[in-house]
Amino acid sequence: MHIVVCIKQVPDSAQIRVHPVTNTIMRQGVPAIVNPYDLFALEEALRLKDQFGGKVTMLCMGPPQAEDALKKCISFGADDAVLVTDRAFAGADTLATSYALAAAVRQISREQKVDIVFTGKQTIDGDTAQVGPGIAKRLGLQLLTYVSRIAEVDIENDRITVERRAEGGVQVLRTAMPCLITMLEGTNEMRFAPLENMIHAARYPVRKWSKEAAGIEDITKIGLKGSPTVVSKVFGPTPRAEKALMQSVEDASPRDVTLNVIQKIFTQHPTLERDILAKATV
Amino acid sequence: MSEKFDVIVVGAGPSGNAAAYTAAKAGLSVLQIERGEYPGSKNVQGAILYANALEQIIPDFREDAPLERHIIEQRMWVLDEQSFVGTHFRSDDYNKPPYNRYTIIRAQFDKWFSSKVKEAGALVICETTVDSLLMDGDQVVGVRCDRQGGEVFADVVILADGVNSTLARKAGFHGEIEAKNVALAVKEILFMPQETIEARFNVKDEEGVVIEMFGKITDGLMGTGFLYTNRDSITLGVGCMLSDFKENPNRTAPYAMLEKMKAHPSIAPLIAGGEMKEYCAHLIPEGGFYAVPKVVGNGWMIVGDSGGFVNATHREGSNLAMTTGRLAAETAIAAKTAGKGFNAKALANYKAALDESFVMKDLHKYRDMPNVFHDNSQFFTTYPELVNRAAQTMLTVDGIDKKTKEKEIFSSFRKSRTLAGLAGDAFKLWRAFR
Amino acid sequence: MSEAEAKKPAARGGRNLELPEHLKAYKGVWVFIEHDRGVVHPVSWELLGEGRKLADTLGVSLAGVVMGGADEALDAIAKEAYTFGAESCYIVRDPVLKGYRNEPFTKGMTDLVNKYQPEIVLLGATTMGRDLAGSVATTLSTGLTADCTELRIDPATRALAATRPTFGGSLLCTIMTLAYRPQMATVRPRVMQMPDADPSRSGVIVEDRLAMIETDIVTKLLDFIADENNNKVNLAYADIIVSGGKGMKSPDNFKLVWELARVLGAEVGATRPVVQSGWVDAERQVGQTGKTVRPKLYIAAGISGAIQHRVGMEGADVIVAINTDANAPIFDFAHHGIVGNAMQVLPVLTETFREHIAMRSRKAA
Ligand SMILES: Cc1cc2nc3c(=O)[nH]c(=O)nc-3n(C[C@H](O)[C@H](O)[C@H](O)COP(=O)(O)OP(=O)(O)OC[C@H]3O[C@@H](n4cnc5c(N)ncnc54)[C@H](O)[C@@H]3O)c2cc1C
Ligand SMILES: Cc1cc2nc3c(=O)[nH]c(=O)nc-3n(C[C@H](O)[C@H](O)[C@H](O)COP(=O)(O)OP(=O)(O)OC[C@H]3O[C@@H](n4cnc5c(N)ncnc54)[C@H](O)[C@@H]3O)c2cc1C
Ligand SMILES: Nc1ncnc2c1ncn2[C@@H]1O[C@H](COP(=O)(O)O)[C@@H](O)[C@H]1O
C-alpha cells in the first residue's frame, strides 16, 4: 500500500505575537512546527503501513525550511519525503495550494501508484479545512473528511470502510481506493521515535521539487495568480470599550460582592432572570 | 543501535554549537543531541554577543546571523530608591565596523548557529535528552538517551549541557553545585516599536545601548540589573545569588524584584508602553575561577556553563562558552589526528589551551570578586544610597555653601562605616578588579 | 471590530482583480440549508438571518438550497426557511441525496450554481458544510473563506467582505473574492444571531433534478450511529454556561463549577487545559478548537482569558469572571469582574443565586 500524507509547516500559534502597533504577525523567533492536526493523519498512515506493509511518502508545499518538518515525519517512520518549493507558489490560497499539491501527488503516483492520500483536518494557521477536499476534487479521488476511525481495509478489492464524524453522530462510509482522507484530531497518538530513526531522519535527503519537477503545467493556477481570494485587511481584535466592572473580595465581603454582581446583572438583563427562574433547580 | 561517531556533543547552546561546528567543519563525524524542541527553545532570550569569540569560529558570521543592534553606548548606573548616579560611555569608534558587541535574541541566534552546524555536516537531533554517559571502565564511550534504542557511541563526548550539568554530576566528575556559586536571573523581553526605542535611547538604525545597574534594585542582595536594546524590543532583567535569595529576610521573590526594578523612576519611563513578550528565569554559574570543576577526563570534556565558564563581573558567558566549545573540538580533532586514543592524557591539551586563553586568564583575574561582593553587602545597599544622596546634596541649589555640603556628605559616609572600613572596602574592590 | 472600510486591494503579481463581464450576471444570495434525519441545523437559520442583511444591502433576493432524499419533508424545510427570510428555495430531491455524501451533494450544488448563478453562497462551518464547500469551490474554481465571524458588503466593489480569525485568533483578516463568482463562505454555528421567525412570510419553490443514479456513486453510506448522549451536552446553544479553567486547581474543586451550574440550570464549559487534564469531557471545551458559544450569561471561574478561549465565548451577552489576578486578560472583555479566589467566591455566588432564586420564585408563586 502506498500512502501519501500531506503536511504543512506552521508557526506555533501558541507562541505567536502580534505587533501591537502595526498589527502584523511577528514571525521572528516563532518556532515552526508540523501542523499538529497533520500528525493524526501521519500516525494513522503509519498504522496502516504497520498492518499492511507498503510505503508512506510525505508531501509538503512550503519554503525550504519546511524540510525540518518533513525530517521530523521521517523520524516518526515515514519512508520518503518530497518538498514542493518554488518562489512561484508564494501567496497561494487554498485553491492554488490544492492545485500544486494535486500535481505533486500525481507526480508521486507516477513513481508508484498511490492508494490513499491523507491530510489533516485543518491547519492551525489557515484553519480552512479546504485543502484536503480541494486535492480530492482535482484528482477525482473519493473524499472522506473528518474520519474518526478506519474500520476496515480490503486490499484485494481496493475498498475501505471508515467512520466519519458528522453533526450528532458518526457516518459509516465505504468507498473505493484511491481515496483522500482528512483525519480527525484526537483519534490516535503519535508514536515516540526511537533514537535510530532520529539519526536516520537527521541524515535523510528530502527531495525538493520545483514547480516543473512537480509537474505543474498551468502557472496561472498557482501562487498569488491562482488564488481567487484576496486578503484586503488584517487587524487586531478591538478591545471592549469599557473595562469590566471590577470588585475585589479584599474590599468587600464575598457575599456583598456576589450580591452586587447578581443585582447588576438582573437589573441590566431582566429576561435573563426570567430564564433562570424558569430553569433553575433550587 | 551500534552506531559510533567521532564526537557526540550534548546540548545545542553556544558552547555545544561551537564545538559541533568546529569538529564537523574539520571533517569529524558529529552527533549533537539537544533536549529542547529546537536549538534555542530552552535558552534564555536576549543577550549580548561578543563578536570576537564567534569570529574565530565563523569569520563571516555578520553576513547572515540574526544580530539586533551593535552597542555604541554603555551606561553604568548605581541606583537608590528614587535616583541613580551613573556614567555613560559612548564612542563613535563603536560605530565603525566590524562591530564588537551586539544585542541578540538567543532563540533566533541559537537557531541560526544550529543551521550552520548542520551545514558543516553535523547531525543534529532535538527533543532528545541524554540521561547518562556510557562507560567502559573509566572511559566515556557514548551516551544513553531517553528514546528507545537510546545508546549511541563516540570517541569523545563533549558536555555542553548548561549550568545544571546533571550529566557530569551523575558521572561523578564534579559535585553538587553550591547555591553560593550560582545566580538566579529573571528577565523579560518587552516589545517596543523601533522608533520609540531609537528616540528614548538616542540611537539610530542599528545602534544600541546597554545599561548595567546595581544598588537598591536587588534589595540588598548581591546582584545586578541590566537593560539591553534590541531591534524592536528591550531586554531587561535582574540577577542575584541563589544563596542570597534563600537567606533574604524580606523573601523578595525574583519576579517581584524585577517588577520593582521596572517601577524605578529612572527606568519606568524608558520601558513605558512596552508589551511583555517573554519572561524567564535561568541560573548563571557565577562561582568564577574557584568554582570551575575538572573539565577533561577519559573520553570527555566539559564546555560552557556546565563548566562554570562565566565572567560574572563583566556579564560575559556566551563568548566563554563558544571559546571553550571551540577549544574542546580542536582538542578532539588533534587527538583524532594523533591517533593515540582519547583518554585524559590524549585530551589534556584542552585544559592547557583554556589556561592559555582569555577564558582562564579573566576568570583568574576576577577570582576574588564573587567573595568580596558576597561578604560585603554594603556594596549593594549602603553605598548606592550614599552616593546618590551625595549627588543630590551637591546638585541641589538651596543657598547652602558647597563646603558645608561636602562635610555633610563625608560625615554621612563616616556614619555608616568607619574610615578604616571605607578604606578596606576600597582596597578589597581594587584588589578584586585588579 | 474596526469600522474602517476595507480598502480596495491593489493588484499584485499580475493578478486580475476586476470581475470579468460574463460573471456580472451572477445575482442573489444563497444559503445552503443543512439537515440530517429530519432536523435542520440551526446554523442554517442563523445564516438566513445574515444572508437577508446582505441581500438587502445589495438589493437582490435571498434563497435557500435544500437537498435531500425523495421521502424527506423538504417542502416543510423550505416553508420554515421563508419564515427566516428566504424568498425562494431551490429543492433538489433524489433518492441518492438521502443522508449526506460528498459526491452527489457536490454535483447537486455545482449544477444549481452553474444554472442559476448566485453571487454569494453561504454554508455552515459544520462537518457537512465544510466538506461540501471545499469541494464545490474547487469544482467551480472560485474563492471560499472559511469560518467567518462577520460578513459585510464592501461598498466600493459590492463584493462580499468576509472577516475571519487567523493565526489562532490573534488576528482578524478580511477576505474578498473579487474576480470570481460565486463568492463562498462558511460560518460557524452560534457566530451569527438567530433571526426571529416571521410565520407570515412565504416564498416560492424551484425544483430541480439531479442527473445521477446510485450506481454512479462510489461511496456508500452504510450506517449512521447517533451519539448516545446527543442531547445531553448542548453547549453551543446553551443560554447559561458556567465554565472553569485551570485556576480551579483540581478536579475536586471543579465540582464547585458543577454546583453553580446545577443551581442555574446551566451547562458546564471548560478551557482546553482542563479538558486535557481529563477533568471534563472534550465536548465541553469552549474556544478556538472547541465550541463557539453565545449564551446570555457566561460565568468564567479561574480562566485567564487566552485569545483561543476568548474567540469561543466573547459573543456572550453577559460575562462574569472570577480570577485572583486583577490583571488577567479575561477582565479586558468580561462585563463583571470579581477579583478573588474562586474556591471561596463560587460557593458564595452559588448560595447567593440560590437565595435570590428561591426568593423570587416564592414571590412569583
Ligand atoms: C539572564 C542571563 C543573562 C545573560 N546575559 C549574557 C550576556 O549578555 N552575554 C553573554 O555572553 N552571556 C550572558 N549570559 C550567559 C550565557 O547565556 C551563558 O553563558 C551561555 O548560554 C552558555 O552556553 P552553554 O552552551 O554552555 O549553555 P546553554 O546555553 O544553557 O545550553 C545548554 C543546552 O543543553 C541542553 N541540554 C541540557 N541538558 C541536556 C541533556 N541532558 N540532553 C540534551 N540536551 C541537554 C539544553 O536544552 C540547552 O539547549 C546570560 C545568562 C543569563 C541567565
Ligand atoms: C492551537 C491552540 C488552540 C487552543 N484552543 C483552545 C480552546 O479551544 N479553548 C481553550 O480554552 N484554550 C485553547 N487553547 C489554550 C489557550 O491558549 C490557553 O492555554 C487556555 O485557554 C488557558 O486555560 P486556563 O485559563 O484554564 O488556564 P491558565 O491560563 O493557566 O489560567 C488560569 C487562571 O486562573 C487564575 N487562578 C488561579 N488560581 C485561582 C483561584 N484560586 N481562583 C480564581 N482564579 C484563579 C489565574 O490567575 C489564571 O488567570 C489553545 C491553544 C492553542 C495553542
Ligand atoms: N502547504 C501545504 N503542504 C502540504 N499539505 C498542506 C498544505 N496546506 C494544507 N495542507 C494539508 O491540508 C490540510 C488542510 O489545510 P487547510 O485547508 O489549510 O486547513 C492540512 O491539514 C494539511 O494536511
GROMACS .gro file of N, CA and C in nm, chain C residues 21 70 122 138 147 175 177 180 192 216 275 311 317 331:
model
   42
  737GLU      N    1  -1.666   4.028  -1.736
  737GLU     CA    2  -1.800   4.063  -1.784
  737GLU      C    3  -1.900   3.947  -1.763
  786ALA      N    4  -3.590   1.140  -0.157
  786ALA     CA    5  -3.725   1.151  -0.214
  786ALA      C    6  -3.832   1.153  -0.106
  838LEU      N    7  -2.353   3.083   0.104
  838LEU     CA    8  -2.311   3.067   0.243
  838LEU      C    9  -2.345   2.928   0.295
  854THR      N   10  -1.375   2.420  -0.520
  854THR     CA   11  -1.270   2.370  -0.608
  854THR      C   12  -1.326   2.336  -0.745
  863ASP      N   13  -1.495   2.974   0.807
  863ASP     CA   14  -1.507   3.011   0.948
  863ASP      C   15  -1.520   3.159   0.975
  891ILE      N   16  -1.139   3.905   0.392
  891ILE     CA   17  -1.104   3.841   0.266
  891ILE      C   18  -1.215   3.866   0.164
  893THR      N   19  -1.341   3.791  -0.257
  893THR     CA   20  -1.323   3.723  -0.384
  893THR      C   21  -1.371   3.822  -0.490
  896TYR      N   22  -1.397   3.639  -0.918
  896TYR     CA   23  -1.460   3.508  -0.939
  896TYR      C   24  -1.599   3.507  -0.878
  908MET      N   25  -2.337   3.396   1.427
  908MET     CA   26  -2.438   3.493   1.387
  908MET      C   27  -2.561   3.477   1.476
  932ASP      N   28  -2.380   0.531  -1.000
  932ASP     CA   29  -2.274   0.627  -1.035
  932ASP      C   30  -2.187   0.661  -0.915
  991VAL      N   31  -0.971   2.029   2.990
  991VAL     CA   32  -1.009   1.911   2.913
  991VAL      C   33  -0.889   1.817   2.902
 1027VAL      N   34  -1.214   3.372   2.173
 1027VAL     CA   35  -1.287   3.370   2.047
 1027VAL      C   36  -1.408   3.279   2.053
 1033ASP      N   37  -2.382   3.749   2.606
 1033ASP     CA   38  -2.441   3.878   2.642
 1033ASP      C   39  -2.379   3.935   2.768
 1047PHE      N   40  -1.044   3.997   3.224
 1047PHE     CA   41  -1.111   4.119   3.270
 1047PHE      C   42  -1.116   4.226   3.161
   0.00000   0.00000   0.00000
